[in-house]
Amino acid sequence: MTKGEIVLGCLAPHPPHLVYAENPPQNEAFSEGGWETLRWGYAKLARKLKTIDYDAIVIFTPHWQTYIGTHFLGLPEFKSKSVDPVFPNLFRYNYDLKVDVELAEAMHEETEKAGIITKMMRNPDFRVDYGTITSCHLLNPDWDKPIVTISSNRNSHYYSNEVMIEQAKALGEACMKAIEKSGKKVVLVSSHSLSHRHFVTEAPLPEDMSREHIYNHSQYVWDMKIIDMFREGKMQEVVDIMPEYTEQTIAETEAGGLIWMMAAMGVPSYPAEIYGYQSVIGTGNCIACWDPNTNTRELVL
Amino acid sequence: MSEDSPILFGLYVPPHPQPLLSPDANQGYSNLRAAFETCRKRIEESDADLILVYSTTWPSVVGHQIQALKESIWTHVDDDFHYLGSMPYNFKIDTDFANEYCSAAKKRGLHARTVEYEGFPIDTGSVVALSLLNPDNRIPACIVSSNMYANRSETIVLGKSASDALIAQGKKAVIVVVSSLSNRMFTEHIDPADDRIHSSKDNEWNEKILQFFADGRLEDLSQLSREIHGQIRVQKVVAYKPAWWLASAMGQHNNYQGEVLAYEALHGSGGAVIQLTPSTGSFGDKEFDEDDVEFYQGDRNVLNKGNF
Ligand SMILES: [Fe+2]
């Protein structure tokens, strides 16, 4: 069997606002649009994905929060409605998705071998979190590839950002081993915002873009610093600065997604492709990808 | 004082699903289950019109969310304890009260909204509490979220708004706080038979808090909230808020009859079922210099002023 590989790694933020703004038939809420910088960026990245040959999407989500280890979706199909507990006015999405259980089990096994506490999730009534659904919908609106969702173990809450980073690295390396053994071509998705301070009030029309801006300038400056490092391919520096960045901007990187993805990809030293940056209800969101293939890697923005 | 209160009694219950889904896996879980049953009977014997739940496992970002869907029906599965089974629910919600609570909160300066959506994911803690305390929907319920950024003044005002809304509608309620005491769980899977409080320190703090509860010293606990947060709460949110909400809804004093019906470990965290009933006669020795708050003024925007 040929060795499996990671064909792309995507940073894919999941504010439900972006799906709401698209008005797909799966979502019950109706909008007049909004957040185009991110949505157009997502559309461009989705077009790139269409040109890539891959078998499955593996996504790490902050909205399946587990305190007892790392959990993997472990049933072949999930069909239900996802209602965002925080923005139910925007996101009530009917999903019907397929899981690559074989790959999930392989990652579970490899992760366990690495000494990480794990669990397969086999309850058919389980609702897939809105982070997974939002990022996957925007990257692949056709839903024609199976996915694997990995829960985020909240080491930042229980211990510290440093412990979170150690664990996320070990998880990423174990997932990489499993992918190589599987012979599959896999797209990794780290689903989260960058700076993550929200406004606690909402405009009467949530998509009123005259009201949208970053929560404060400090968040913006930090986000730009990190994005500059993405551009320059300084991912080891990003990993090193992560505890400070996460603390200063209460970033959604606290869940460990970016570190997990970087570790699985061998901490890239090549430039990321940047597809857009915009605030959503005050949080900072960047769409980016790391393309290991030098022939297809582009300067996007 | 007690004759005027719209709140007949308050309950403090744990959010974990074991008492509902696996009560026989550990003697402690069944003790908690039995305590829930006792509370259920007491609610039945009271003339409560409503059960109002404040749940720490329902975080909100945009202000304070209040469940208003008259028939809230779904099957819930916990993020961590999915292997213990599913939790089908069918809750009858008092929509009129939810609307009243929302407008009472707004009158006190809070950003609040009702949520009324089919399939809304009611949180584990609320599902466990309402399933065990009100299994047949004998009386309607309402649930309010815990804003993840809210601190003391906002939470105190949210509690007072609950009381305002009950008085406005002339309703008697049992109010329920869903929260652990110490909330550090074991980070590995354990045999339920081996469950215990995560550390002696957590246990000692829990015991101290339970003494205050047993003595009916609710306002003293409210004043100790910041200390409790620092000592035995995993720092997921900015503050330990349940005692603030409970005290400001029921009355900010120590005139309560307290009863600890059970205290047990739930995967390492401290789970207690406690009842507080308004009574007479004050007990307590705390005096506090943080202001009481009637109206929420919002953030002070100190960050934006720092550059000058
Ligand atoms: Fe998020």
XYZ file of C-alpha atoms and ligand atoms in Angstrom:
610
model
C 0.000 0.000 0.000
C 1.251 3.495 -0.762
C 1.980 5.665 2.193
C -0.893 7.945 3.166
C -0.336 11.673 3.233
C -1.721 15.022 4.265
C -2.464 16.868 1.048
C -3.573 20.161 2.598
C -3.953 21.750 6.032
C -6.637 24.423 6.406
C -7.230 27.011 9.088
C -11.002 27.303 8.785
C -12.843 29.548 11.251
C -16.391 28.562 12.104
C -18.500 31.566 13.115
C -22.003 30.315 12.263
C -22.576 33.803 10.863
C -20.769 32.739 7.690
C -23.180 29.891 6.947
C -26.097 32.129 7.923
C -24.845 34.765 5.475
C -24.694 32.197 2.644
C -28.365 31.120 3.023
C -27.785 27.463 2.095
C -30.957 25.322 1.927
C -29.811 23.342 4.993
C -30.016 26.381 7.284
C -33.397 27.550 8.567
C -32.423 31.155 9.296
C -32.486 33.789 6.541
C -29.969 36.598 6.101
C -29.271 39.508 3.801
C -25.595 38.516 3.565
C -22.589 39.892 5.409
C -18.921 39.035 6.127
C -18.073 38.799 2.407
C -14.322 39.033 2.898
C -14.399 35.700 4.701
C -17.071 34.100 2.563
C -15.340 34.973 -0.697
C -12.063 33.722 0.755
C -13.739 30.456 1.716
C -15.217 30.143 -1.789
C -11.750 30.475 -3.303
C -10.273 27.887 -0.964
C -13.219 25.559 -1.665
C -12.415 25.859 -5.399
C -8.814 24.910 -4.714
C -9.989 21.885 -2.717
C -12.004 20.737 -5.721
C -8.771 20.479 -7.707
C -7.097 18.291 -5.087
C -7.405 14.513 -4.950
C -8.279 13.445 -1.398
C -10.200 10.749 0.480
C -11.298 12.372 3.740
C -11.375 15.534 5.830
C -10.096 15.285 9.395
C -11.284 18.195 11.520
C -10.334 19.279 15.028
C -13.105 21.287 16.677
C -13.261 23.518 19.767
C -17.022 22.974 20.031
C -16.894 19.348 20.978
C -15.242 19.962 24.302
C -14.095 16.957 26.245
C -12.357 16.927 29.588
C -11.734 13.202 29.724
C -9.394 12.610 26.826
C -9.696 13.112 23.096
C -12.738 11.603 21.375
C -13.301 10.578 17.745
C -16.605 10.307 15.869
C -17.099 6.569 15.445
C -20.260 5.854 13.457
C -20.557 5.920 9.642
C -23.393 8.446 9.411
C -24.866 11.306 11.375
C -28.071 13.004 10.346
C -29.791 15.588 12.508
C -30.206 19.293 13.080
C -27.446 21.359 14.630
C -28.689 24.419 16.533
C -25.959 26.716 17.791
C -26.499 27.199 21.548
C -24.941 30.669 21.402
C -26.383 31.956 18.110
C -29.564 29.900 17.629
C -31.062 32.843 15.767
C -28.467 32.336 13.028
C -27.706 28.644 12.829
C -30.225 25.796 12.670
C -28.651 23.534 10.128
C -29.955 20.179 8.895
C -26.936 17.993 8.267
C -26.439 14.558 6.786
C -22.808 13.541 6.810
C -20.577 10.514 6.418
C -17.678 9.569 8.673
C -14.550 7.657 7.679
C -14.787 5.320 10.673
C -11.823 3.241 9.546
C -9.583 6.302 9.605
C -11.075 7.458 12.915
C -10.322 4.089 14.476
C -6.806 4.091 13.074
C -6.146 7.522 14.610
C -7.750 6.427 17.865
C -5.473 3.400 18.019
C -2.317 5.320 17.178
C -3.200 8.059 19.665
C -3.774 5.532 22.408
C -0.370 3.988 21.667
C 1.149 7.434 22.151
C -0.226 7.455 25.697
C -3.080 9.892 25.115
C -6.446 9.228 26.771
C -8.976 8.543 24.005
C -12.520 7.407 23.371
C -14.547 6.478 20.301
C -17.968 8.152 20.203
C -20.542 5.537 19.178
C -23.829 6.998 20.390
C -26.107 7.405 17.341
C -28.058 10.234 19.015
C -24.929 12.391 19.334
C -25.209 15.766 17.642
C -22.206 16.829 15.612
C -20.989 20.237 16.801
C -21.569 23.403 14.796
C -17.820 24.077 14.435
C -17.406 20.906 12.395
C -20.488 21.649 10.331
C -19.650 25.284 9.624
C -16.038 24.698 8.574
C -16.899 21.613 6.502
C -19.852 23.297 4.831
C -17.770 26.287 3.795
C -14.827 24.193 2.576
C -16.920 21.556 0.850
C -20.559 22.644 0.398
C -21.257 19.454 -1.590
C -20.428 17.293 1.456
C -19.128 14.649 -0.943
C -16.215 13.498 1.233
C -16.340 11.635 4.536
C -15.058 13.408 7.609
C -13.558 12.541 10.981
C -14.164 14.924 13.863
C -11.681 15.021 16.718
C -12.849 16.585 19.992
C -10.774 19.192 21.772
C -9.526 18.166 25.152
C -9.488 21.239 27.350
C -5.953 21.115 28.666
C -5.752 24.902 28.671
C -8.524 25.039 31.275
C -7.241 22.188 33.399
C -3.531 22.871 33.229
C -2.035 25.576 31.033
C -1.504 26.598 27.433
C 1.927 24.946 27.594
C 0.430 21.567 28.553
C -2.193 21.984 25.843
C 0.576 22.498 23.295
C 2.472 19.377 24.391
C -0.684 17.271 24.166
C -1.819 18.731 20.853
C 1.625 18.060 19.369
C 1.549 14.438 20.490
C -1.969 14.086 19.095
C -0.930 15.590 15.748
C 2.078 13.294 15.428
C -0.028 10.230 16.268
C -2.696 11.219 13.725
C 0.014 11.647 11.084
C 1.291 8.115 11.756
C -2.231 6.736 11.387
C -2.768 8.643 8.124
C 0.518 7.337 6.700
C -0.407 3.758 7.593
C -3.916 4.171 6.136
C -2.628 4.896 2.635
C -5.196 7.691 2.358
C -4.934 11.244 1.145
C -6.275 13.495 3.869
C -7.161 17.177 4.250
C -6.684 18.452 7.796
C -8.888 21.222 9.143
C -8.188 23.248 12.227
C -11.504 24.920 12.919
C -11.242 28.146 14.914
C -10.958 31.922 15.071
C -7.751 33.719 16.038
C -8.441 36.426 18.666
C -11.650 35.485 20.371
C -13.199 38.279 22.425
C -16.840 38.619 21.429
C -19.170 41.536 21.774
C -21.850 40.517 24.262
C -24.576 42.391 22.443
C -25.798 41.838 18.916
C -27.112 44.330 16.370
C -30.852 44.034 15.634
C -29.796 42.855 12.175
C -26.767 40.626 12.905
C -25.447 41.047 9.339
C -25.419 44.858 9.602
C -21.803 45.341 8.541
C -21.748 48.951 9.743
C -21.592 47.460 13.259
C -18.856 44.888 12.652
C -15.306 45.541 13.828
C -12.555 43.897 15.848
C -13.150 43.940 19.611
C -10.084 46.093 20.274
C -6.898 47.162 18.561
C -4.672 44.940 20.668
C -6.454 41.857 19.312
C -5.936 43.148 15.774
C -2.222 43.785 16.206
C -1.675 40.304 17.634
C -3.690 38.692 14.842
C -1.628 40.523 12.226
C 1.591 39.436 13.903
C 0.527 35.789 13.722
C -0.685 36.100 10.126
C 2.648 37.669 9.107
C 4.371 34.614 10.534
C 1.983 32.355 8.577
C 2.951 34.215 5.403
C 6.640 33.891 6.123
C 6.422 30.183 6.878
C 7.578 30.699 10.451
C 5.371 28.039 11.946
C 7.846 26.949 14.601
C 7.807 30.547 15.840
C 4.026 30.470 15.835
C 4.139 27.332 17.976
C 6.638 28.987 20.316
C 4.652 32.188 20.711
C 1.305 30.389 21.041
C 0.961 30.440 24.867
C 1.527 34.197 24.944
C -0.691 34.849 21.935
C -3.517 32.716 23.308
C -3.403 34.428 26.666
C -3.197 37.955 25.276
C -6.072 37.602 22.807
C -8.061 34.848 24.572
C -7.635 33.179 21.208
C -9.615 30.144 20.151
C -6.213 28.512 19.569
C -6.588 27.559 23.246
C -8.350 24.394 22.079
C -5.131 23.189 20.396
C -6.287 22.878 16.768
C -3.526 24.821 15.078
C -0.767 23.098 17.049
C -2.326 19.701 16.293
C -2.380 20.481 12.569
C 1.128 21.948 12.506
C 2.552 18.953 14.381
C 0.824 16.516 12.001
C 2.270 18.428 9.031
C 5.791 18.423 10.474
C 5.670 22.159 11.364
C 5.823 23.678 7.867
C 8.560 26.164 7.076
C 6.957 27.225 3.801
C 4.518 30.150 3.424
C 0.832 29.688 4.068
C -1.747 30.746 1.522
C -3.886 33.505 3.031
C -7.517 33.722 1.889
C -8.889 36.493 4.081
C -9.148 38.102 7.503
C -12.247 39.704 9.012
C -13.918 40.172 12.344
C -17.135 38.416 13.286
C -18.973 39.809 16.321
C -15.608 41.231 17.397
C -13.487 38.061 17.001
C -10.575 37.871 14.525
C -10.860 35.252 11.793
C -8.289 34.195 9.220
C -8.737 31.631 6.445
C -5.417 30.091 5.465
C -3.984 26.868 4.143
C -0.675 25.100 4.066
C -0.071 23.301 0.783
C 2.852 20.845 0.956
C 2.876 20.552 -2.829
C 5.280 23.155 -4.259
C 3.648 22.871 -7.697
C 0.239 23.956 -6.497
C 1.221 26.308 -3.658
C 0.226 29.877 -4.524
C 0.524 33.404 -3.292
C -3.181 34.120 -2.831
C -3.416 37.369 -0.869
C -39.455 38.265 54.932
C -40.259 34.731 53.804
C -43.990 35.453 53.379
C -43.238 38.041 50.694
C -40.727 36.014 48.715
C -41.972 34.607 45.411
C -39.394 31.849 45.846
C -40.531 28.945 48.000
C -37.106 27.382 48.177
C -33.855 27.110 46.268
C -31.969 24.001 45.203
C -28.321 23.526 44.294
C -27.759 20.402 42.194
C -24.867 18.922 40.162
C -24.807 18.944 36.343
C -23.272 15.522 35.654
C -25.428 12.825 34.036
C -24.506 9.880 36.317
C -27.421 10.309 38.770
C -29.775 10.159 35.777
C -28.063 7.584 33.563
C -26.026 5.326 35.839
C -27.247 5.759 39.422
C -26.327 2.190 40.330
C -22.716 2.376 39.181
C -21.599 3.825 42.504
C -23.259 4.244 45.906
C -22.565 7.975 45.734
C -24.442 8.318 42.465
C -27.466 6.580 43.956
C -27.277 8.806 47.037
C -27.420 11.817 44.731
C -30.290 10.224 42.844
C -32.178 9.671 46.095
C -31.582 13.309 47.059
C -32.974 14.439 43.691
C -36.046 12.235 44.397
C -36.534 13.871 47.790
C -36.413 17.292 46.160
C -38.862 16.138 43.500
C -41.343 15.155 46.226
C -40.846 18.447 48.034
C -41.545 20.360 44.833
C -44.697 18.284 44.354
C -45.797 19.042 47.902
C -45.158 22.769 47.500
C -47.527 25.075 45.681
C -44.902 26.139 43.158
C -46.185 27.390 39.810
C -42.814 27.146 38.142
C -39.291 25.687 38.315
C -36.645 28.178 37.249
C -33.174 26.787 36.412
C -29.902 28.741 36.220
C -27.436 26.421 34.541
C -23.659 26.792 34.568
C -23.488 24.251 31.724
C -25.403 26.575 29.405
C -22.880 29.277 28.521
C -24.018 32.281 26.507
C -22.074 35.038 24.789
C -24.741 37.439 23.561
C -26.230 38.571 26.865
C -28.462 36.217 28.797
C -30.573 33.630 27.009
C -33.859 32.397 28.399
C -35.491 29.201 27.160
C -39.005 29.953 25.907
C -39.991 27.075 23.620
C -43.277 25.776 25.048
C -42.575 22.175 24.094
C -38.839 21.561 24.212
C -38.304 18.091 22.830
C -35.047 16.419 21.796
C -32.643 13.640 22.670
C -29.532 14.967 24.335
C -26.115 13.291 24.459
C -23.305 14.551 26.664
C -19.977 15.511 25.045
C -17.879 13.465 27.494
C -20.290 10.872 28.884
C -21.962 9.854 25.591
C -21.264 6.189 26.390
C -23.583 6.334 29.412
C -26.555 6.708 27.068
C -28.911 9.251 25.558
C -31.186 11.628 27.455
C -34.508 12.054 25.670
C -36.448 15.000 27.057
C -39.791 16.670 26.650
C -39.995 19.782 28.810
C -42.981 22.063 29.212
C -41.650 25.618 29.318
C -43.511 28.605 30.759
C -43.213 30.895 27.734
C -45.047 33.766 29.438
C -42.611 33.706 32.303
C -39.633 33.508 29.921
C -40.847 36.667 28.183
C -41.426 38.400 31.513
C -37.951 37.427 32.755
C -36.431 38.745 29.527
C -38.140 42.113 29.824
C -37.357 42.339 33.556
C -33.666 41.762 32.735
C -33.757 44.440 30.050
C -35.371 46.906 32.469
C -32.353 46.421 34.704
C -29.918 47.197 31.886
C -29.031 43.658 30.807
C -28.850 42.404 27.257
C -31.247 39.455 27.261
C -33.234 37.428 24.792
C -35.540 34.449 24.754
C -34.705 31.421 22.616
C -37.592 29.609 21.030
C -36.247 27.166 18.473
C -37.115 23.562 17.760
C -34.069 21.403 18.453
C -32.282 23.945 20.637
C -29.590 21.987 22.506
C -30.632 22.185 26.144
C -27.501 21.540 28.199
C -26.672 18.408 30.180
C -27.121 20.079 33.567
C -30.591 21.403 32.792
C -31.668 18.108 31.236
C -30.508 16.148 34.288
C -32.116 18.573 36.744
C -35.491 18.833 35.040
C -35.663 15.114 34.211
C -35.130 14.197 37.856
C -36.939 17.056 39.613
C -39.991 17.314 37.365
C -40.227 14.031 35.441
C -43.855 14.350 34.397
C -43.830 18.081 33.631
C -46.202 18.495 36.543
C -45.404 22.195 36.557
C -43.793 24.245 33.787
C -40.140 25.217 33.847
C -37.838 27.911 32.541
C -34.052 27.912 32.065
C -31.621 30.827 32.004
C -28.059 30.708 30.651
C -24.832 31.729 32.338
C -22.997 34.340 30.252
C -19.347 33.360 29.983
C -18.087 36.934 30.322
C -20.546 38.058 33.016
C -19.109 38.867 36.391
C -20.622 39.823 39.728
C -22.697 42.901 38.991
C -24.271 41.418 35.890
C -25.102 38.163 37.670
C -26.548 39.916 40.730
C -28.789 41.970 38.462
C -29.818 38.814 36.555
C -30.864 37.202 39.850
C -32.873 40.251 40.906
C -34.606 40.268 37.529
C -35.818 36.707 38.169
C -37.470 37.837 41.367
C -38.959 40.911 39.598
C -40.497 38.672 36.941
C -42.004 36.270 39.482
C -43.523 39.151 41.449
C -44.867 40.750 38.264
C -46.690 37.548 37.333
C -47.689 36.652 40.889
C -46.009 33.253 40.550
C -44.405 31.100 43.203
C -41.268 29.282 42.130
C -38.696 26.768 43.161
C -35.385 27.957 41.759
C -32.580 25.588 40.867
C -28.904 26.306 40.398
C -27.123 23.639 38.370
C -23.458 23.623 39.293
C -20.711 21.496 40.782
C -18.905 22.625 43.900
C -15.261 21.825 43.026
C -15.388 21.147 39.292
C -12.087 19.403 38.571
C -12.803 15.998 37.080
C -10.375 13.167 36.538
C -8.901 13.556 33.066
C -8.907 9.812 32.480
C -11.689 7.258 32.355
C -12.202 5.647 35.740
C -14.086 2.695 37.138
C -17.140 4.403 38.687
C -16.627 2.249 41.778
C -13.351 4.129 42.381
C -14.842 7.607 42.098
C -13.720 10.106 44.733
C -13.207 13.885 45.019
C -10.197 14.817 42.898
C -8.038 16.077 45.771
C -8.149 16.584 49.528
C -7.955 20.301 48.958
C -11.082 20.246 46.794
C -12.810 18.067 49.359
C -11.896 20.343 52.265
C -13.153 23.410 50.423
C -16.360 21.616 49.477
C -16.895 20.651 53.114
C -16.418 24.267 54.180
C -18.890 25.510 51.565
C -21.386 22.855 52.638
C -21.134 24.087 56.242
C -22.165 27.541 55.073
C -25.037 26.071 53.064
C -26.173 23.944 56.003
C -26.212 27.064 58.186
C -28.271 28.924 55.586
C -25.513 31.492 55.094
C -26.302 32.219 51.441
C -25.162 35.849 51.401
C -21.899 34.853 53.052
C -21.364 32.338 50.237
C -22.193 34.998 47.697
C -19.504 37.194 49.222
C -17.018 34.307 49.174
C -17.600 33.570 45.480
C -14.368 35.073 44.193
C -12.396 33.083 46.740
C -14.243 29.877 45.812
C -13.498 30.508 42.140
C -9.795 30.875 42.831
C -9.553 27.837 45.062
C -11.627 25.046 43.550
C -12.889 26.015 40.139
C -11.154 25.123 36.886
C -10.852 28.499 35.180
C -13.270 27.960 32.299
C -15.233 31.172 32.891
C -14.409 34.439 34.625
C -16.082 33.755 37.949
C -17.996 31.332 40.166
C -21.467 32.787 39.834
C -24.128 30.412 41.201
C -24.224 31.867 44.728
C -24.486 35.395 43.326
C -27.504 34.471 41.234
C -29.126 32.393 43.957
C -28.653 35.029 46.671
C -29.806 37.948 44.557
C -32.882 36.039 43.390
C -33.840 34.717 46.845
C -32.678 37.632 48.993
C -29.163 38.767 49.944
C -29.079 37.642 53.555
C -28.363 34.621 55.709
C -31.900 33.884 56.860
C -32.281 30.440 55.402
C -32.888 26.970 56.603
C -30.159 24.952 54.889
C -30.097 21.230 54.254
C -27.394 19.239 52.491
C -29.208 16.185 51.151
C -26.172 14.595 49.522
C -22.540 15.287 48.755
C -20.656 12.871 46.512
C -17.949 12.654 43.889
C -18.912 12.773 40.211
C -15.890 11.726 38.172
C -13.767 13.667 40.662
C -15.875 16.806 40.893
C -17.936 17.731 43.958
C -21.649 17.079 43.447
C -24.106 18.191 46.099
C -27.865 18.377 46.374
C -28.746 21.205 48.740
C -31.986 22.884 49.722
C -32.279 26.436 51.056
C -35.626 27.587 52.435
C -36.293 31.204 53.464
C -36.652 31.426 57.246
C -36.082 33.907 60.056
C -33.115 34.628 62.282
C -29.819 35.760 60.844
C -26.578 33.883 61.035
C -23.361 35.011 59.465
C -20.281 37.046 59.999
C -19.335 38.406 56.616
C -19.495 42.071 55.765
C -18.591 43.192 52.325
C -17.397 46.345 50.655
C -18.402 45.532 47.078
C -21.437 47.560 46.127
C -24.853 46.015 45.824
C -26.094 46.471 42.259
C -29.608 47.306 41.117
C -28.984 48.235 37.504
C -26.294 46.969 35.125
C -24.318 49.820 33.540
C -22.306 47.685 31.092
C -18.560 47.545 30.551
C -16.544 50.568 31.583
C -14.450 50.523 28.376
C -11.213 50.944 30.285
C -9.286 49.328 27.402
C -10.223 52.109 25.028
C -9.178 54.771 27.529
C -5.762 53.279 28.210
C -3.998 54.926 25.280
C -4.287 58.508 26.491
Fe -15.900 28.823 18.125
